[in-house]
JSON list of C-alpha atoms in Angstrom, two decimals:
[
{"chain": "A", "resi": 262, "resn": "SER", "atom": "CA", "xyz": [117.64, 128.68, 11.43]},
{"chain": "A", "resi": 263, "resn": "GLU", "atom": "CA", "xyz": [119.59, 127.25, 14.34]},
{"chain": "A", "resi": 264, "resn": "SER", "atom": "CA", "xyz": [117.62, 129.22, 16.91]},
{"chain": "A", "resi": 265, "resn": "ARG", "atom": "CA", "xyz": [114.34, 127.80, 15.56]},
{"chain": "A", "resi": 266, "resn": "LYS", "atom": "CA", "xyz": [115.75, 124.25, 15.70]},
{"chain": "A", "resi": 267, "resn": "ILE", "atom": "CA", "xyz": [116.90, 124.75, 19.29]},
{"chain": "A", "resi": 268, "resn": "TYR", "atom": "CA", "xyz": [113.59, 126.26, 20.33]},
{"chain": "A", "resi": 269, "resn": "SER", "atom": "CA", "xyz": [111.64, 123.46, 18.64]},
{"chain": "A", "resi": 270, "resn": "ASN", "atom": "CA", "xyz": [113.77, 120.56, 19.88]},
{"chain": "A", "resi": 271, "resn": "ALA", "atom": "CA", "xyz": [115.85, 121.49, 22.91]},
{"chain": "A", "resi": 272, "resn": "VAL", "atom": "CA", "xyz": [113.80, 123.94, 25.01]},
{"chain": "A", "resi": 273, "resn": "ALA", "atom": "CA", "xyz": [111.37, 122.87, 27.72]},
{"chain": "A", "resi": 274, "resn": "GLN", "atom": "CA", "xyz": [109.59, 124.53, 30.63]},
{"chain": "A", "resi": 275, "resn": "LYS", "atom": "CA", "xyz": [110.01, 123.16, 34.14]},
{"chain": "A", "resi": 276, "resn": "SER", "atom": "CA", "xyz": [108.14, 123.98, 37.33]},
{"chain": "A", "resi": 277, "resn": "LEU", "atom": "CA", "xyz": [109.35, 123.20, 40.84]},
{"chain": "A", "resi": 278, "resn": "VAL", "atom": "CA", "xyz": [107.41, 123.23, 44.09]},
{"chain": "A", "resi": 279, "resn": "ILE", "atom": "CA", "xyz": [109.06, 124.35, 47.33]},
{"chain": "A", "resi": 280, "resn": "SER", "atom": "CA", "xyz": [111.96, 122.09, 48.40]},
{"chain": "A", "resi": 281, "resn": "GLN", "atom": "CA", "xyz": [112.13, 120.17, 45.11]},
{"chain": "A", "resi": 282, "resn": "GLU", "atom": "CA", "xyz": [115.61, 119.30, 43.81]},
{"chain": "A", "resi": 283, "resn": "LEU", "atom": "CA", "xyz": [116.58, 120.46, 40.35]},
{"chain": "A", "resi": 284, "resn": "ILE", "atom": "CA", "xyz": [120.10, 119.02, 40.25]},
{"chain": "A", "resi": 285, "resn": "THR", "atom": "CA", "xyz": [121.93, 116.57, 42.50]},
{"chain": "A", "resi": 286, "resn": "THR", "atom": "CA", "xyz": [125.64, 116.17, 43.27]},
{"chain": "A", "resi": 287, "resn": "ALA", "atom": "CA", "xyz": [127.41, 113.58, 41.07]},
{"chain": "A", "resi": 288, "resn": "GLU", "atom": "CA", "xyz": [124.54, 113.18, 38.58]},
{"chain": "A", "resi": 289, "resn": "ALA", "atom": "CA", "xyz": [125.25, 113.78, 34.91]},
{"chain": "A", "resi": 290, "resn": "GLY", "atom": "CA", "xyz": [124.56, 117.35, 33.83]},
{"chain": "A", "resi": 291, "resn": "THR", "atom": "CA", "xyz": [122.39, 117.09, 30.74]},
{"chain": "A", "resi": 292, "resn": "HIS", "atom": "CA", "xyz": [120.62, 120.45, 30.74]},
{"chain": "A", "resi": 293, "resn": "MET", "atom": "CA", "xyz": [121.33, 124.14, 31.18]},
{"chain": "A", "resi": 294, "resn": "TYR", "atom": "CA", "xyz": [118.65, 126.01, 33.15]},
{"chain": "A", "resi": 295, "resn": "PHE", "atom": "CA", "xyz": [117.34, 129.57, 33.15]},
{"chain": "A", "resi": 296, "resn": "LEU", "atom": "CA", "xyz": [115.43, 130.65, 36.24]},
{"chain": "A", "resi": 297, "resn": "VAL", "atom": "CA", "xyz": [112.36, 132.65, 35.19]},
{"chain": "A", "resi": 298, "resn": "SER", "atom": "CA", "xyz": [110.82, 133.09, 38.65]},
{"chain": "A", "resi": 299, "resn": "GLY", "atom": "CA", "xyz": [111.45, 131.96, 42.19]},
{"chain": "A", "resi": 300, "resn": "THR", "atom": "CA", "xyz": [114.64, 131.24, 44.13]},
{"chain": "A", "resi": 301, "resn": "LEU", "atom": "CA", "xyz": [116.91, 128.21, 44.20]},
{"chain": "A", "resi": 302, "resn": "VAL", "atom": "CA", "xyz": [119.46, 127.37, 46.86]},
{"chain": "A", "resi": 303, "resn": "TYR", "atom": "CA", "xyz": [122.64, 125.80, 45.55]},
{"chain": "A", "resi": 304, "resn": "SER", "atom": "CA", "xyz": [124.90, 123.95, 47.97]},
{"chain": "A", "resi": 305, "resn": "ARG", "atom": "CA", "xyz": [128.11, 122.00, 47.63]},
{"chain": "A", "resi": 306, "resn": "ASP", "atom": "CA", "xyz": [129.55, 119.30, 49.83]},
{"chain": "A", "resi": 307, "resn": "ASP", "atom": "CA", "xyz": [131.89, 121.87, 51.34]},
{"chain": "A", "resi": 308, "resn": "ASP", "atom": "CA", "xyz": [128.78, 123.53, 52.88]},
{"chain": "A", "resi": 309, "resn": "GLU", "atom": "CA", "xyz": [129.06, 126.56, 50.62]},
{"chain": "A", "resi": 310, "resn": "GLN", "atom": "CA", "xyz": [125.53, 127.81, 49.82]},
{"chain": "A", "resi": 311, "resn": "SER", "atom": "CA", "xyz": [124.45, 130.33, 47.23]},
{"chain": "A", "resi": 312, "resn": "ALA", "atom": "CA", "xyz": [121.07, 131.67, 46.25]},
{"chain": "A", "resi": 313, "resn": "VAL", "atom": "CA", "xyz": [120.20, 131.58, 42.56]},
{"chain": "A", "resi": 314, "resn": "THR", "atom": "CA", "xyz": [117.71, 134.28, 41.64]},
{"chain": "A", "resi": 315, "resn": "THR", "atom": "CA", "xyz": [116.40, 135.86, 38.47]},
{"chain": "A", "resi": 316, "resn": "SER", "atom": "CA", "xyz": [119.12, 138.52, 38.74]},
{"chain": "A", "resi": 317, "resn": "GLN", "atom": "CA", "xyz": [121.72, 135.78, 38.13]},
{"chain": "A", "resi": 318, "resn": "PRO", "atom": "CA", "xyz": [119.43, 133.42, 36.29]},
{"chain": "A", "resi": 319, "resn": "TRP", "atom": "CA", "xyz": [121.36, 130.61, 34.67]},
{"chain": "A", "resi": 320, "resn": "LEU", "atom": "CA", "xyz": [122.73, 127.32, 35.96]},
{"chain": "A", "resi": 321, "resn": "VAL", "atom": "CA", "xyz": [124.82, 124.51, 34.50]},
{"chain": "A", "resi": 322, "resn": "GLU", "atom": "CA", "xyz": [126.10, 126.28, 31.40]},
{"chain": "A", "resi": 323, "resn": "ALA", "atom": "CA", "xyz": [128.99, 123.82, 31.57]},
{"chain": "A", "resi": 324, "resn": "ALA", "atom": "CA", "xyz": [126.68, 121.02, 30.37]},
{"chain": "A", "resi": 325, "resn": "LEU", "atom": "CA", "xyz": [126.54, 122.73, 26.96]},
{"chain": "A", "resi": 326, "resn": "TRP", "atom": "CA", "xyz": [130.31, 122.70, 26.49]},
{"chain": "A", "resi": 327, "resn": "LEU", "atom": "CA", "xyz": [131.74, 119.90, 28.67]},
{"chain": "A", "resi": 328, "resn": "LYS", "atom": "CA", "xyz": [130.89, 116.37, 29.71]},
{"chain": "A", "resi": 329, "resn": "TRP", "atom": "CA", "xyz": [129.46, 117.53, 33.02]},
{"chain": "A", "resi": 330, "resn": "GLN", "atom": "CA", "xyz": [128.75, 116.01, 36.39]},
{"chain": "A", "resi": 331, "resn": "HIS", "atom": "CA", "xyz": [126.97, 118.17, 38.96]},
{"chain": "A", "resi": 332, "resn": "LEU", "atom": "CA", "xyz": [129.19, 119.44, 41.77]},
{"chain": "A", "resi": 333, "resn": "GLY", "atom": "CA", "xyz": [126.35, 120.43, 44.06]},
{"chain": "A", "resi": 334, "resn": "THR", "atom": "CA", "xyz": [122.63, 120.32, 44.66]},
{"chain": "A", "resi": 335, "resn": "ALA", "atom": "CA", "xyz": [120.10, 122.98, 43.71]},
{"chain": "A", "resi": 336, "resn": "SER", "atom": "CA", "xyz": [116.70, 122.97, 45.38]},
{"chain": "A", "resi": 337, "resn": "SER", "atom": "CA", "xyz": [113.80, 125.39, 45.23]},
{"chain": "A", "resi": 338, "resn": "SER", "atom": "CA", "xyz": [113.21, 127.58, 48.26]},
{"chain": "A", "resi": 339, "resn": "SER", "atom": "CA", "xyz": [110.03, 128.90, 46.63]},
{"chain": "A", "resi": 340, "resn": "GLN", "atom": "CA", "xyz": [107.92, 127.89, 43.67]},
{"chain": "A", "resi": 341, "resn": "CYS", "atom": "CA", "xyz": [110.14, 128.17, 40.60]},
{"chain": "A", "resi": 342, "resn": "GLU", "atom": "CA", "xyz": [109.61, 128.39, 36.88]},
{"chain": "A", "resi": 343, "resn": "LEU", "atom": "CA", "xyz": [112.55, 127.48, 34.67]},
{"chain": "A", "resi": 344, "resn": "VAL", "atom": "CA", "xyz": [113.42, 127.01, 31.04]},
{"chain": "A", "resi": 345, "resn": "SER", "atom": "CA", "xyz": [115.77, 124.16, 30.27]},
{"chain": "A", "resi": 346, "resn": "LEU", "atom": "CA", "xyz": [118.04, 123.52, 27.30]},
{"chain": "A", "resi": 347, "resn": "ASP", "atom": "CA", "xyz": [118.84, 119.91, 26.46]},
{"chain": "A", "resi": 348, "resn": "ALA", "atom": "CA", "xyz": [122.63, 120.01, 26.06]},
{"chain": "A", "resi": 349, "resn": "LEU", "atom": "CA", "xyz": [122.93, 117.15, 23.54]},
{"chain": "A", "resi": 350, "resn": "LYS", "atom": "CA", "xyz": [120.22, 118.60, 21.31]},
{"chain": "A", "resi": 351, "resn": "VAL", "atom": "CA", "xyz": [121.82, 122.06, 21.41]},
{"chain": "A", "resi": 352, "resn": "GLN", "atom": "CA", "xyz": [125.22, 120.54, 20.60]},
{"chain": "A", "resi": 353, "resn": "ASP", "atom": "CA", "xyz": [123.73, 118.62, 17.70]},
{"chain": "A", "resi": 354, "resn": "VAL", "atom": "CA", "xyz": [122.24, 121.79, 16.19]},
{"chain": "A", "resi": 355, "resn": "LEU", "atom": "CA", "xyz": [125.33, 123.96, 16.74]},
{"chain": "A", "resi": 356, "resn": "LYS", "atom": "CA", "xyz": [128.17, 121.46, 16.14]},
{"chain": "A", "resi": 357, "resn": "GLU", "atom": "CA", "xyz": [129.17, 122.99, 12.80]},
{"chain": "A", "resi": 358, "resn": "GLU", "atom": "CA", "xyz": [129.11, 126.62, 14.00]},
{"chain": "A", "resi": 359, "resn": "ALA", "atom": "CA", "xyz": [132.65, 128.03, 14.15]},
{"chain": "A", "resi": 360, "resn": "THR", "atom": "CA", "xyz": [131.66, 130.69, 16.67]},
{"chain": "A", "resi": 361, "resn": "VAL", "atom": "CA", "xyz": [130.16, 128.14, 19.03]},
{"chain": "A", "resi": 362, "resn": "ARG", "atom": "CA", "xyz": [133.16, 125.79, 18.75]},
{"chain": "A", "resi": 363, "resn": "THR", "atom": "CA", "xyz": [135.51, 128.67, 19.56]},
{"chain": "A", "resi": 364, "resn": "TYR", "atom": "CA", "xyz": [133.43, 129.69, 22.58]},
{"chain": "A", "resi": 365, "resn": "ALA", "atom": "CA", "xyz": [133.27, 126.09, 23.82]},
{"chain": "A", "resi": 366, "resn": "LYS", "atom": "CA", "xyz": [137.06, 125.76, 23.55]},
{"chain": "A", "resi": 367, "resn": "LYS", "atom": "CA", "xyz": [137.53, 128.96, 25.54]},
{"chain": "A", "resi": 368, "resn": "PHE", "atom": "CA", "xyz": [135.13, 127.70, 28.18]},
{"chain": "A", "resi": 369, "resn": "TRP", "atom": "CA", "xyz": [136.99, 124.37, 28.40]},
{"chain": "A", "resi": 370, "resn": "ARG", "atom": "CA", "xyz": [140.40, 126.05, 28.48]},
{"chain": "A", "resi": 371, "resn": "HIS", "atom": "CA", "xyz": [139.33, 128.39, 31.31]},
{"chain": "A", "resi": 372, "resn": "PHE", "atom": "CA", "xyz": [138.39, 125.46, 33.53]},
{"chain": "A", "resi": 373, "resn": "GLN", "atom": "CA", "xyz": [141.54, 123.54, 32.62]},
{"chain": "A", "resi": 374, "resn": "GLU", "atom": "CA", "xyz": [143.54, 126.53, 33.85]},
{"chain": "A", "resi": 375, "resn": "GLU", "atom": "CA", "xyz": [141.29, 127.29, 36.86]},
{"chain": "A", "resi": 376, "resn": "PRO", "atom": "CA", "xyz": [139.75, 123.98, 37.99]},
{"chain": "A", "resi": 377, "resn": "THR", "atom": "CA", "xyz": [138.85, 125.36, 41.43]},
{"chain": "A", "resi": 378, "resn": "SER", "atom": "CA", "xyz": [136.35, 127.71, 39.79]},
{"chain": "A", "resi": 379, "resn": "LEU", "atom": "CA", "xyz": [134.25, 124.81, 38.46]},
{"chain": "A", "resi": 380, "resn": "SER", "atom": "CA", "xyz": [130.65, 125.08, 39.62]},
{"chain": "A", "resi": 381, "resn": "ASP", "atom": "CA", "xyz": [127.14, 124.38, 38.43]},
{"chain": "A", "resi": 382, "resn": "ILE", "atom": "CA", "xyz": [126.34, 128.06, 39.01]},
{"chain": "A", "resi": 383, "resn": "TRP", "atom": "CA", "xyz": [129.54, 129.57, 37.65]},
{"chain": "A", "resi": 384, "resn": "ILE", "atom": "CA", "xyz": [128.73, 132.89, 36.03]},
{"chain": "A", "resi": 385, "resn": "ASP", "atom": "CA", "xyz": [131.45, 135.33, 35.17]},
{"chain": "A", "resi": 386, "resn": "GLU", "atom": "CA", "xyz": [129.81, 137.80, 32.84]},
{"chain": "A", "resi": 387, "resn": "GLU", "atom": "CA", "xyz": [133.12, 139.44, 31.97]},
{"chain": "A", "resi": 388, "resn": "HIS", "atom": "CA", "xyz": [134.61, 136.12, 30.82]},
{"chain": "A", "resi": 389, "resn": "VAL", "atom": "CA", "xyz": [131.44, 135.21, 28.94]},
{"chain": "A", "resi": 390, "resn": "TYR", "atom": "CA", "xyz": [131.38, 138.54, 27.11]},
{"chain": "A", "resi": 391, "resn": "THR", "atom": "CA", "xyz": [135.10, 138.38, 26.27]},
{"chain": "A", "resi": 392, "resn": "TRP", "atom": "CA", "xyz": [134.83, 134.80, 25.01]},
{"chain": "A", "resi": 393, "resn": "ALA", "atom": "CA", "xyz": [131.75, 135.56, 22.92]},
{"chain": "A", "resi": 394, "resn": "ALA", "atom": "CA", "xyz": [133.36, 138.63, 21.33]},
{"chain": "A", "resi": 395, "resn": "SER", "atom": "CA", "xyz": [136.54, 136.69, 20.62]},
{"chain": "A", "resi": 396, "resn": "ALA", "atom": "CA", "xyz": [134.59, 133.76, 19.19]},
{"chain": "A", "resi": 397, "resn": "MET", "atom": "CA", "xyz": [132.68, 136.10, 16.84]},
{"chain": "A", "resi": 398, "resn": "SER", "atom": "CA", "xyz": [135.90, 137.72, 15.72]},
{"chain": "A", "resi": 399, "resn": "GLN", "atom": "CA", "xyz": [137.58, 134.36, 15.04]},
{"chain": "A", "resi": 400, "resn": "ALA", "atom": "CA", "xyz": [134.52, 133.06, 13.21]},
{"chain": "A", "resi": 401, "resn": "GLU", "atom": "CA", "xyz": [134.47, 136.17, 11.01]},
{"chain": "A", "resi": 402, "resn": "GLU", "atom": "CA", "xyz": [138.15, 135.57, 10.18]},
{"chain": "A", "resi": 403, "resn": "ILE", "atom": "CA", "xyz": [137.42, 131.93, 9.29]},
{"chain": "A", "resi": 404, "resn": "LEU", "atom": "CA", "xyz": [134.41, 132.89, 7.18]},
{"chain": "A", "resi": 405, "resn": "GLY", "atom": "CA", "xyz": [136.10, 135.93, 5.66]},
{"chain": "A", "resi": 406, "resn": "THR", "atom": "CA", "xyz": [133.01, 138.05, 6.25]},
{"chain": "A", "resi": 407, "resn": "VAL", "atom": "CA", "xyz": [131.21, 140.00, 8.95]},
{"chain": "A", "resi": 408, "resn": "ILE", "atom": "CA", "xyz": [128.56, 137.93, 10.70]},
{"chain": "A", "resi": 409, "resn": "GLN", "atom": "CA", "xyz": [125.23, 139.73, 10.60]},
{"chain": "A", "resi": 410, "resn": "PRO", "atom": "CA", "xyz": [122.66, 139.02, 13.31]},
{"chain": "A", "resi": 411, "resn": "GLU", "atom": "CA", "xyz": [119.43, 137.40, 12.21]},
{"chain": "A", "resi": 412, "resn": "PRO", "atom": "CA", "xyz": [116.58, 139.87, 11.75]},
{"chain": "A", "resi": 413, "resn": "LEU", "atom": "CA", "xyz": [114.56, 140.56, 14.86]},
{"chain": "A", "resi": 414, "resn": "SER", "atom": "CA", "xyz": [111.27, 138.76, 15.03]},
{"chain": "A", "resi": 415, "resn": "PRO", "atom": "CA", "xyz": [108.30, 140.99, 14.14]},
{"chain": "A", "resi": 416, "resn": "ASN", "atom": "CA", "xyz": [106.84, 139.97, 17.53]},
{"chain": "A", "resi": 417, "resn": "PHE", "atom": "CA", "xyz": [109.38, 142.13, 19.36]}
]
């Protein structure tokens, strides 16, 4: 399955010590990150600072859908544990998935229409949910069938 391929090839764990940079302004964004523990401080050149915590745990989703260059710097303010997704490997696994292509187009279109909202830590759960639901609906229309979720692992 696609999830197994992603887990096997694109997922890695990352640990940061205090004051270690995770991402740097103007560098290519090649990974999406999920903060498992700790706190990151994200800052942009305009001096805007935001804390990234496990309650708002992901960074650089844009790298999955766009050719991305970091717009700010994220550094650890405590020891951090993260999970990273290699964007190119995820794209390679999911490139034929209609649902994923639809979601990626919605993501791209949003930032074409609202370029000032671009950020490495952009998270708008309402947009994400709406896009995902719309992508599923469009994929079901393309496929002519209802998409069933994969069975839950017996480990859960």
